[in-house]
């Protein structure tokens, strides 16, 4: 069997840090090359190789893939929903061209597997709000959602046309304590824990009853690895799999925090991100992921709050 050599692009971000560490556990530290435009995240220091890399520079990316004998690529570099609305051209450019650069190189170099995340942001105001199905009306209203939906079809195209084994998940909003989130609409659910511990209060940029699909990072990392390790014949969705963890509102997460920090208070001052949140479903049907590769989430709001507060305190 060929030894796998993995390149993670965007490794210093919220998902990248934890995914790189998990892949290093699985494949060996030296077989997972972390890369990013910005400096290496301190949590990655000393755990394995790091290269500075701009995914938009296709030539340099290609050189690295050949020089390091890369066999798998995880592409995490992107501009997320809230930042994307501030600079739509930049978001479209990075999210699309970055993916096309990776898919082209994967095809030319016969890369074994590519991972690229999509998002619940592909869904728009006309999609069903509850248990939003895998296949349904999809009319995204953010540039981020448009780029993710187009990206899903590029993945499907490279698989159908060139046989590239590219796999994808529509992540819900991800909550984690190891590395900071990067400009998403769901980031309130990370900020709230930090502010609860330090300030005992939090001003939320979404209304109290805004339900969104969410997931705790350990579940997201496990889902990614389970998808990537699944036999090729099990992967029936070549756009991107719906993925579900939990669904809650700012009011509910505040109540779960209050059980641990009774003096915690939340106030609400919705901004432009409210409109983005309103365009997304409140919960997701991930039965295809369950059927094809056995996906089951482990964390709920209560167990996530306990774990987040314990880890942030220490
Ligand atoms: P993030 O913003 O925390 O990390 C992205 C990383 O990419 C950053 O470290 C950034 O420096 C790097 N990057 C940006 N431009 C680059 C370039 N040109 N070349 C190389 N690196 C570059 O994002 P994240 O939350 O870790 O998200 C990773 C992926 O998962 C994205 O595709 C995102 O759309 C998707 N996703 C995330 C969430 C979430 O809640 N975090 C939910 C759904 C989907
Ligand atoms: N968490 C992401 C965002 O809010 C969803 O893709 O942008």
CSV table of C-alpha atoms and ligand atoms in Angstrom, one decimal:
chain,number,residue,atom,x,y,z
A,1,UNK,CA,0.0,0.0,0.0
A,2,UNK,CA,1.3,3.5,-0.9
A,3,UNK,CA,2.2,5.6,2.1
A,4,UNK,CA,-0.2,8.5,2.4
A,5,UNK,CA,1.2,12.1,2.5
A,6,UNK,CA,-1.4,14.7,3.3
A,7,UNK,CA,-1.4,18.4,2.7
A,8,UNK,CA,-3.8,20.6,4.8
A,9,UNK,CA,-4.4,24.0,3.3
A,10,UNK,CA,-5.7,26.6,5.8
A,11,UNK,CA,-4.3,24.6,8.7
A,12,UNK,CA,-4.1,27.6,11.0
A,13,UNK,CA,-7.9,28.2,11.0
A,14,UNK,CA,-10.7,27.0,13.3
A,15,UNK,CA,-11.0,23.6,11.7
A,16,UNK,CA,-7.5,23.3,10.3
A,17,UNK,CA,-5.7,23.2,13.7
A,18,UNK,CA,-7.8,20.4,15.1
A,19,UNK,CA,-8.1,18.4,11.8
A,20,UNK,CA,-4.3,18.6,11.3
A,21,UNK,CA,-3.7,17.3,14.8
A,22,UNK,CA,-6.2,14.5,14.3
A,23,UNK,CA,-4.7,13.5,10.9
A,24,UNK,CA,-1.2,13.6,12.5
A,25,UNK,CA,-2.4,11.1,15.1
A,26,UNK,CA,-3.8,8.8,12.4
A,27,UNK,CA,-1.1,9.1,9.7
A,28,UNK,CA,2.0,10.1,11.7
A,29,UNK,CA,3.3,13.6,12.4
A,30,UNK,CA,5.7,13.8,9.4
A,31,UNK,CA,3.1,12.6,6.9
A,32,UNK,CA,0.8,15.5,7.4
A,33,UNK,CA,2.0,18.9,6.1
A,34,UNK,CA,0.2,21.9,7.6
A,35,UNK,CA,0.1,25.0,5.3
A,36,UNK,CA,-1.5,28.4,5.5
A,37,UNK,CA,-1.2,32.0,4.3
A,38,UNK,CA,-0.8,33.2,7.9
A,39,UNK,CA,1.8,32.1,10.4
A,40,UNK,CA,1.6,28.6,12.0
A,41,UNK,CA,-1.0,28.3,14.8
A,42,UNK,CA,1.0,27.9,18.1
A,43,UNK,CA,-0.9,24.6,18.8
A,44,UNK,CA,0.7,23.1,15.7
A,45,UNK,CA,4.2,24.1,16.6
A,46,UNK,CA,6.5,21.1,17.2
A,47,UNK,CA,3.8,18.6,16.0
A,48,UNK,CA,4.9,18.3,12.4
A,49,UNK,CA,6.0,20.1,9.2
A,50,UNK,CA,4.6,23.5,8.2
A,51,UNK,CA,4.9,25.4,4.9
A,52,UNK,CA,3.7,28.9,4.1
A,53,UNK,CA,1.4,28.6,1.1
A,54,UNK,CA,-1.1,30.7,-0.8
A,55,UNK,CA,-3.7,28.4,-2.4
A,56,UNK,CA,-4.2,31.1,-5.1
A,57,UNK,CA,-0.6,30.7,-6.3
A,58,UNK,CA,-1.3,27.5,-8.4
A,59,UNK,CA,2.3,27.2,-9.5
A,60,UNK,CA,3.7,27.2,-5.9
A,61,UNK,CA,1.0,24.9,-4.8
A,62,UNK,CA,1.8,22.5,-7.6
A,63,UNK,CA,5.5,22.6,-6.7
A,64,UNK,CA,4.7,21.7,-3.1
A,65,UNK,CA,2.5,18.9,-4.1
A,66,UNK,CA,5.2,17.3,-6.3
A,67,UNK,CA,8.1,18.1,-3.9
A,68,UNK,CA,6.4,16.7,-0.8
A,69,UNK,CA,5.0,13.6,-2.7
A,70,UNK,CA,1.4,14.6,-1.6
A,71,UNK,CA,-1.2,11.9,-2.0
A,72,UNK,CA,-4.2,13.6,-0.2
A,73,UNK,CA,-5.3,17.3,0.0
A,74,UNK,CA,-7.6,18.8,2.6
A,75,UNK,CA,-8.6,22.3,1.4
A,76,UNK,CA,-9.9,24.5,4.3
A,77,UNK,CA,-8.9,28.0,3.1
A,78,UNK,CA,-12.0,30.1,2.5
A,79,UNK,CA,-13.8,33.3,3.4
A,80,UNK,CA,-16.9,32.6,5.5
A,81,UNK,CA,-20.4,34.0,5.4
A,82,UNK,CA,-20.2,37.3,7.4
A,83,UNK,CA,-16.8,38.3,6.1
A,84,UNK,CA,-17.9,37.3,2.6
A,85,UNK,CA,-20.8,39.8,2.7
A,86,UNK,CA,-18.3,42.6,3.4
A,87,UNK,CA,-16.1,41.7,0.4
A,88,UNK,CA,-18.1,39.5,-2.1
A,89,UNK,CA,-15.6,39.7,-4.9
A,90,UNK,CA,-12.7,38.5,-2.7
A,91,UNK,CA,-14.9,35.7,-1.2
A,92,UNK,CA,-16.0,34.5,-4.6
A,93,UNK,CA,-12.4,34.6,-6.0
A,94,UNK,CA,-10.7,32.8,-3.1
A,95,UNK,CA,-13.5,30.2,-2.6
A,96,UNK,CA,-13.8,29.3,-6.3
A,97,UNK,CA,-10.2,29.7,-7.6
A,98,UNK,CA,-8.7,28.0,-4.6
A,99,UNK,CA,-10.9,25.0,-5.1
A,100,UNK,CA,-10.3,24.9,-8.9
A,101,UNK,CA,-6.5,25.1,-8.4
A,102,UNK,CA,-6.6,22.1,-6.0
A,103,UNK,CA,-9.0,20.1,-8.2
A,104,UNK,CA,-6.8,20.7,-11.3
A,105,UNK,CA,-3.6,19.7,-9.5
A,106,UNK,CA,-5.4,16.6,-8.0
A,107,UNK,CA,-6.3,15.5,-11.5
A,108,UNK,CA,-2.9,16.1,-13.0
A,109,UNK,CA,-1.0,14.5,-10.1
A,110,UNK,CA,-3.4,11.6,-9.5
A,111,UNK,CA,-4.0,12.6,-5.9
A,112,UNK,CA,-5.7,9.7,-4.1
A,113,UNK,CA,-8.3,11.8,-2.2
A,114,UNK,CA,-9.4,15.5,-1.8
A,115,UNK,CA,-11.4,16.9,1.0
A,116,UNK,CA,-13.3,20.2,0.6
A,117,UNK,CA,-16.0,21.4,3.0
A,118,UNK,CA,-19.3,22.9,2.0
A,119,UNK,CA,-21.8,24.5,4.4
A,120,UNK,CA,-25.4,24.7,5.4
A,121,UNK,CA,-25.0,28.1,3.8
A,122,UNK,CA,-25.8,26.5,0.4
A,123,UNK,CA,-29.5,26.6,1.5
A,124,UNK,CA,-31.4,29.8,1.1
A,125,UNK,CA,-34.8,31.3,2.2
A,126,UNK,CA,-36.7,29.0,-0.1
A,127,UNK,CA,-35.3,25.8,1.4
A,128,UNK,CA,-37.3,23.9,4.1
A,129,UNK,CA,-36.6,25.3,7.5
A,130,UNK,CA,-36.9,22.1,9.5
A,131,UNK,CA,-35.0,18.9,8.7
A,132,UNK,CA,-33.8,20.4,5.5
A,133,UNK,CA,-33.2,17.4,3.1
A,134,UNK,CA,-30.1,16.5,1.1
A,135,UNK,CA,-31.9,17.3,-2.2
A,136,UNK,CA,-34.3,20.2,-2.1
A,137,UNK,CA,-34.8,23.7,-3.4
A,138,UNK,CA,-31.4,25.4,-3.1
A,139,UNK,CA,-31.2,29.1,-3.7
A,140,UNK,CA,-28.5,30.6,-1.6
A,141,UNK,CA,-28.6,34.4,-0.9
A,142,UNK,CA,-25.1,35.0,0.4
A,143,UNK,CA,-21.9,35.1,-1.8
A,144,UNK,CA,-20.5,32.5,0.6
A,145,UNK,CA,-23.5,30.2,-0.1
A,146,UNK,CA,-23.3,30.8,-3.8
A,147,UNK,CA,-19.6,29.9,-3.8
A,148,UNK,CA,-20.2,26.7,-1.8
A,149,UNK,CA,-23.0,25.5,-4.0
A,150,UNK,CA,-21.0,26.2,-7.2
A,151,UNK,CA,-18.0,24.4,-5.5
A,152,UNK,CA,-20.1,21.4,-4.8
A,153,UNK,CA,-20.9,21.0,-8.5
A,154,UNK,CA,-17.2,21.5,-9.4
A,155,UNK,CA,-16.4,18.6,-7.1
A,156,UNK,CA,-19.1,16.5,-8.7
A,157,UNK,CA,-17.8,17.4,-12.1
A,158,UNK,CA,-14.2,16.6,-11.4
A,159,UNK,CA,-15.3,13.3,-10.0
A,160,UNK,CA,-17.6,12.4,-12.9
A,161,UNK,CA,-15.4,13.7,-15.7
A,162,UNK,CA,-11.8,13.0,-14.4
A,163,UNK,CA,-12.3,10.4,-11.6
A,164,UNK,CA,-11.0,12.7,-8.8
A,165,UNK,CA,-12.0,11.2,-5.5
A,166,UNK,CA,-13.2,14.4,-3.9
A,167,UNK,CA,-15.4,14.2,-0.8
A,168,UNK,CA,-17.4,16.9,1.0
A,169,UNK,CA,-19.6,17.7,4.0
A,170,UNK,CA,-22.0,20.6,4.5
A,171,UNK,CA,-20.8,21.5,8.0
A,172,UNK,CA,-23.2,23.3,10.3
A,173,UNK,CA,-21.9,26.1,12.5
A,174,UNK,CA,-18.9,24.8,14.3
A,175,UNK,CA,-18.1,25.4,18.0
A,176,UNK,CA,-14.7,24.9,19.4
A,177,UNK,CA,-12.2,26.2,22.1
A,178,UNK,CA,-8.8,25.5,20.6
A,179,UNK,CA,-8.6,28.0,17.7
A,180,UNK,CA,-10.7,31.1,17.0
A,181,UNK,CA,-13.4,31.1,14.4
A,182,UNK,CA,-12.9,33.1,11.2
A,183,UNK,CA,-15.8,35.4,10.3
A,184,UNK,CA,-18.9,33.2,10.3
A,185,UNK,CA,-22.6,34.0,11.2
A,186,UNK,CA,-22.6,31.1,13.7
A,187,UNK,CA,-19.5,32.4,15.6
A,188,UNK,CA,-21.7,33.9,18.4
A,189,UNK,CA,-21.9,30.4,19.7
A,190,UNK,CA,-18.2,30.4,20.3
A,191,UNK,CA,-17.9,34.0,21.6
A,192,UNK,CA,-20.6,33.4,24.1
A,193,UNK,CA,-18.6,30.8,26.1
A,194,UNK,CA,-15.5,33.0,26.2
A,195,UNK,CA,-17.5,36.1,27.3
A,196,UNK,CA,-19.5,34.1,29.9
A,197,UNK,CA,-16.3,33.0,31.6
A,198,UNK,CA,-14.5,36.4,31.4
A,199,UNK,CA,-17.3,39.0,31.5
A,200,UNK,CA,-20.3,37.1,32.8
A,201,UNK,CA,-22.3,38.8,30.1
A,202,UNK,CA,-22.6,38.7,26.3
A,203,UNK,CA,-24.2,40.9,23.7
A,204,UNK,CA,-25.5,38.6,20.9
A,205,UNK,CA,-25.6,39.8,17.3
A,206,UNK,CA,-28.5,37.5,16.5
A,207,UNK,CA,-32.1,37.5,18.0
A,208,UNK,CA,-32.9,35.2,20.9
A,209,UNK,CA,-35.1,32.9,18.9
A,210,UNK,CA,-32.7,32.3,15.9
A,211,UNK,CA,-32.4,28.6,15.6
A,212,UNK,CA,-29.4,27.3,13.5
A,213,UNK,CA,-27.8,23.9,12.8
A,214,UNK,CA,-24.7,23.6,14.9
A,215,UNK,CA,-22.0,21.0,15.8
A,216,UNK,CA,-19.3,20.6,18.4
A,217,UNK,CA,-15.8,20.4,16.8
A,218,UNK,CA,-15.0,16.8,18.0
A,219,UNK,CA,-18.0,15.6,16.1
A,220,UNK,CA,-17.0,17.6,13.0
A,221,UNK,CA,-13.5,16.2,13.0
A,222,UNK,CA,-14.8,12.6,13.5
A,223,UNK,CA,-17.3,13.1,10.7
A,224,UNK,CA,-14.5,14.4,8.3
A,225,UNK,CA,-12.3,11.4,9.1
A,226,UNK,CA,-15.1,8.9,8.9
A,227,UNK,CA,-16.1,10.3,5.5
A,228,UNK,CA,-12.6,10.2,4.2
A,229,UNK,CA,-11.9,6.7,5.5
A,230,UNK,CA,-15.1,5.2,4.1
A,231,UNK,CA,-14.8,2.8,1.1
A,232,UNK,CA,-15.1,4.7,-2.2
A,233,UNK,CA,-18.1,2.5,-3.1
A,234,UNK,CA,-20.1,3.9,-0.1
A,235,UNK,CA,-19.8,7.5,-1.3
A,236,UNK,CA,-23.0,8.1,-3.3
A,237,UNK,CA,-23.1,11.9,-2.8
A,238,UNK,CA,-20.4,13.6,-4.8
A,239,UNK,CA,-21.7,17.1,-4.3
A,240,UNK,CA,-21.6,17.4,-0.5
A,241,UNK,CA,-23.3,15.5,2.3
A,242,UNK,CA,-25.8,17.1,4.7
A,243,UNK,CA,-24.4,16.8,8.3
A,244,UNK,CA,-26.3,17.4,11.5
A,245,UNK,CA,-25.3,17.7,15.1
A,246,UNK,CA,-27.8,19.8,17.1
A,247,UNK,CA,-30.0,22.9,16.7
A,248,UNK,CA,-30.4,25.7,19.2
A,249,UNK,CA,-31.1,29.4,19.6
A,250,UNK,CA,-29.1,32.1,21.4
A,251,UNK,CA,-31.6,31.9,24.3
A,252,UNK,CA,-31.2,28.2,24.7
A,253,UNK,CA,-27.3,28.3,24.7
A,254,UNK,CA,-27.5,31.1,27.2
A,255,UNK,CA,-29.7,29.0,29.5
A,256,UNK,CA,-27.3,26.0,29.2
A,257,UNK,CA,-24.5,28.3,30.3
A,258,UNK,CA,-26.5,29.7,33.1
A,259,UNK,CA,-26.7,26.2,34.6
A,260,UNK,CA,-23.0,26.5,35.2
A,261,UNK,CA,-22.6,30.3,35.6
A,262,UNK,CA,-25.9,31.4,37.2
A,263,UNK,CA,-25.0,35.2,37.1
A,264,UNK,CA,-24.4,35.1,33.3
A,265,UNK,CA,-26.6,37.5,31.4
A,266,UNK,CA,-27.3,37.8,27.6
A,267,UNK,CA,-28.6,40.8,25.7
A,268,UNK,CA,-29.4,41.1,22.0
A,269,UNK,CA,-28.4,43.6,19.4
A,270,UNK,CA,-29.0,42.0,16.0
A,271,UNK,CA,-26.9,43.3,13.1
A,272,UNK,CA,-26.4,42.4,9.4
A,273,UNK,CA,-25.7,38.8,10.3
A,274,UNK,CA,-29.4,38.3,11.3
A,275,UNK,CA,-30.5,38.4,7.7
A,276,UNK,CA,-27.9,35.7,6.8
A,277,UNK,CA,-29.0,33.5,9.7
A,278,UNK,CA,-32.7,34.0,8.7
A,279,UNK,CA,-31.9,32.7,5.2
A,280,UNK,CA,-30.6,29.3,6.5
A,281,UNK,CA,-32.5,26.2,7.7
A,282,UNK,CA,-33.0,25.6,11.4
A,283,UNK,CA,-32.2,21.9,11.3
A,284,UNK,CA,-30.8,19.4,8.8
A,285,UNK,CA,-31.7,15.9,7.7
A,286,UNK,CA,-28.5,14.0,7.4
A,287,UNK,CA,-30.0,10.5,6.7
A,288,UNK,CA,-27.8,10.1,3.6
A,289,UNK,CA,-24.6,10.4,5.6
A,290,UNK,CA,-26.0,8.0,8.2
A,291,UNK,CA,-27.0,5.5,5.5
A,292,UNK,CA,-23.8,5.7,3.3
A,293,UNK,CA,-21.1,5.8,6.0
A,294,UNK,CA,-22.8,5.4,9.3
A,295,UNK,CA,-22.7,9.0,10.6
A,296,UNK,CA,-24.1,9.7,14.1
A,297,UNK,CA,-23.3,12.8,16.2
A,298,UNK,CA,-22.3,12.3,19.9
A,299,UNK,CA,-22.7,15.8,21.4
A,300,UNK,CA,-25.8,17.7,22.4
A,301,UNK,CA,-26.1,21.2,23.7
A,302,UNK,CA,-25.7,20.2,27.3
A,303,UNK,CA,-22.7,17.9,26.9
A,304,UNK,CA,-21.0,20.5,24.6
A,305,UNK,CA,-21.5,23.3,27.1
A,306,UNK,CA,-20.0,21.2,29.9
A,307,UNK,CA,-17.0,20.3,27.8
A,308,UNK,CA,-16.5,23.9,26.4
A,309,UNK,CA,-16.6,25.5,29.9
A,310,UNK,CA,-14.3,22.9,31.4
A,311,UNK,CA,-11.7,23.2,28.7
A,312,UNK,CA,-11.9,27.0,28.4
A,313,UNK,CA,-11.4,27.3,32.2
A,314,UNK,CA,-8.4,25.2,32.2
B,1,LIG,P1,-11.0,29.9,9.1
B,1,LIG,O1,-11.3,31.2,8.6
B,1,LIG,O2,-10.9,29.7,10.6
B,1,LIG,O3,-9.7,29.3,8.5
B,1,LIG,C1,-9.4,29.4,7.2
B,1,LIG,C2,-7.8,29.4,7.0
B,1,LIG,O4,-7.5,29.6,5.7
B,1,LIG,C3,-7.2,30.6,7.8
B,1,LIG,O5,-6.2,30.1,8.7
B,1,LIG,C4,-6.6,31.5,6.7
B,1,LIG,O6,-5.4,32.1,7.0
B,1,LIG,C5,-6.4,30.4,5.6
B,1,LIG,N1,-6.4,31.1,4.3
B,1,LIG,C6,-7.1,32.1,3.8
B,1,LIG,N2,-6.7,32.4,2.6
B,1,LIG,C7,-5.8,31.6,2.2
B,1,LIG,C8,-5.0,31.4,1.0
B,1,LIG,N3,-5.1,32.2,0.0
B,1,LIG,N4,-4.1,30.4,1.0
B,1,LIG,C9,-3.9,29.6,2.1
B,1,LIG,N5,-4.6,29.7,3.2
B,1,LIG,C10,-5.5,30.7,3.3
B,1,LIG,O7,-12.1,28.9,8.6
B,1,LIG,P2,-12.7,27.5,9.2
B,1,LIG,O8,-13.8,27.9,10.1
B,1,LIG,O9,-11.5,26.7,9.7
B,1,LIG,O10,-13.3,26.9,7.9
B,1,LIG,C11,-12.6,26.0,7.1
B,1,LIG,C12,-13.5,25.5,6.0
B,1,LIG,O11,-14.7,24.9,6.5
B,1,LIG,C13,-14.0,26.6,5.0
B,1,LIG,O12,-14.1,26.1,3.7
B,1,LIG,C14,-15.4,27.0,5.6
B,1,LIG,O13,-16.2,27.5,4.6
B,1,LIG,C15,-15.8,25.6,6.0
B,1,LIG,N6,-16.9,25.7,7.0
B,1,LIG,C16,-16.6,26.2,8.3
B,1,LIG,C17,-17.7,26.2,9.2
B,1,LIG,C18,-17.5,26.8,10.6
B,1,LIG,O14,-18.4,26.9,11.3
B,1,LIG,N7,-16.2,27.0,11.0
B,1,LIG,C19,-19.0,25.8,8.8
B,1,LIG,C20,-19.2,25.4,7.5
B,1,LIG,C21,-18.2,25.3,6.6
B,2,LIG,N1,-20.3,28.7,10.3
B,2,LIG,C1,-20.3,29.1,8.9
B,2,LIG,C2,-20.7,30.6,8.8
B,2,LIG,O1,-21.4,31.0,9.7
B,2,LIG,C3,-21.3,28.3,8.2
B,2,LIG,O2,-20.7,27.9,7.0
B,2,LIG,O3,-20.3,31.2,7.9
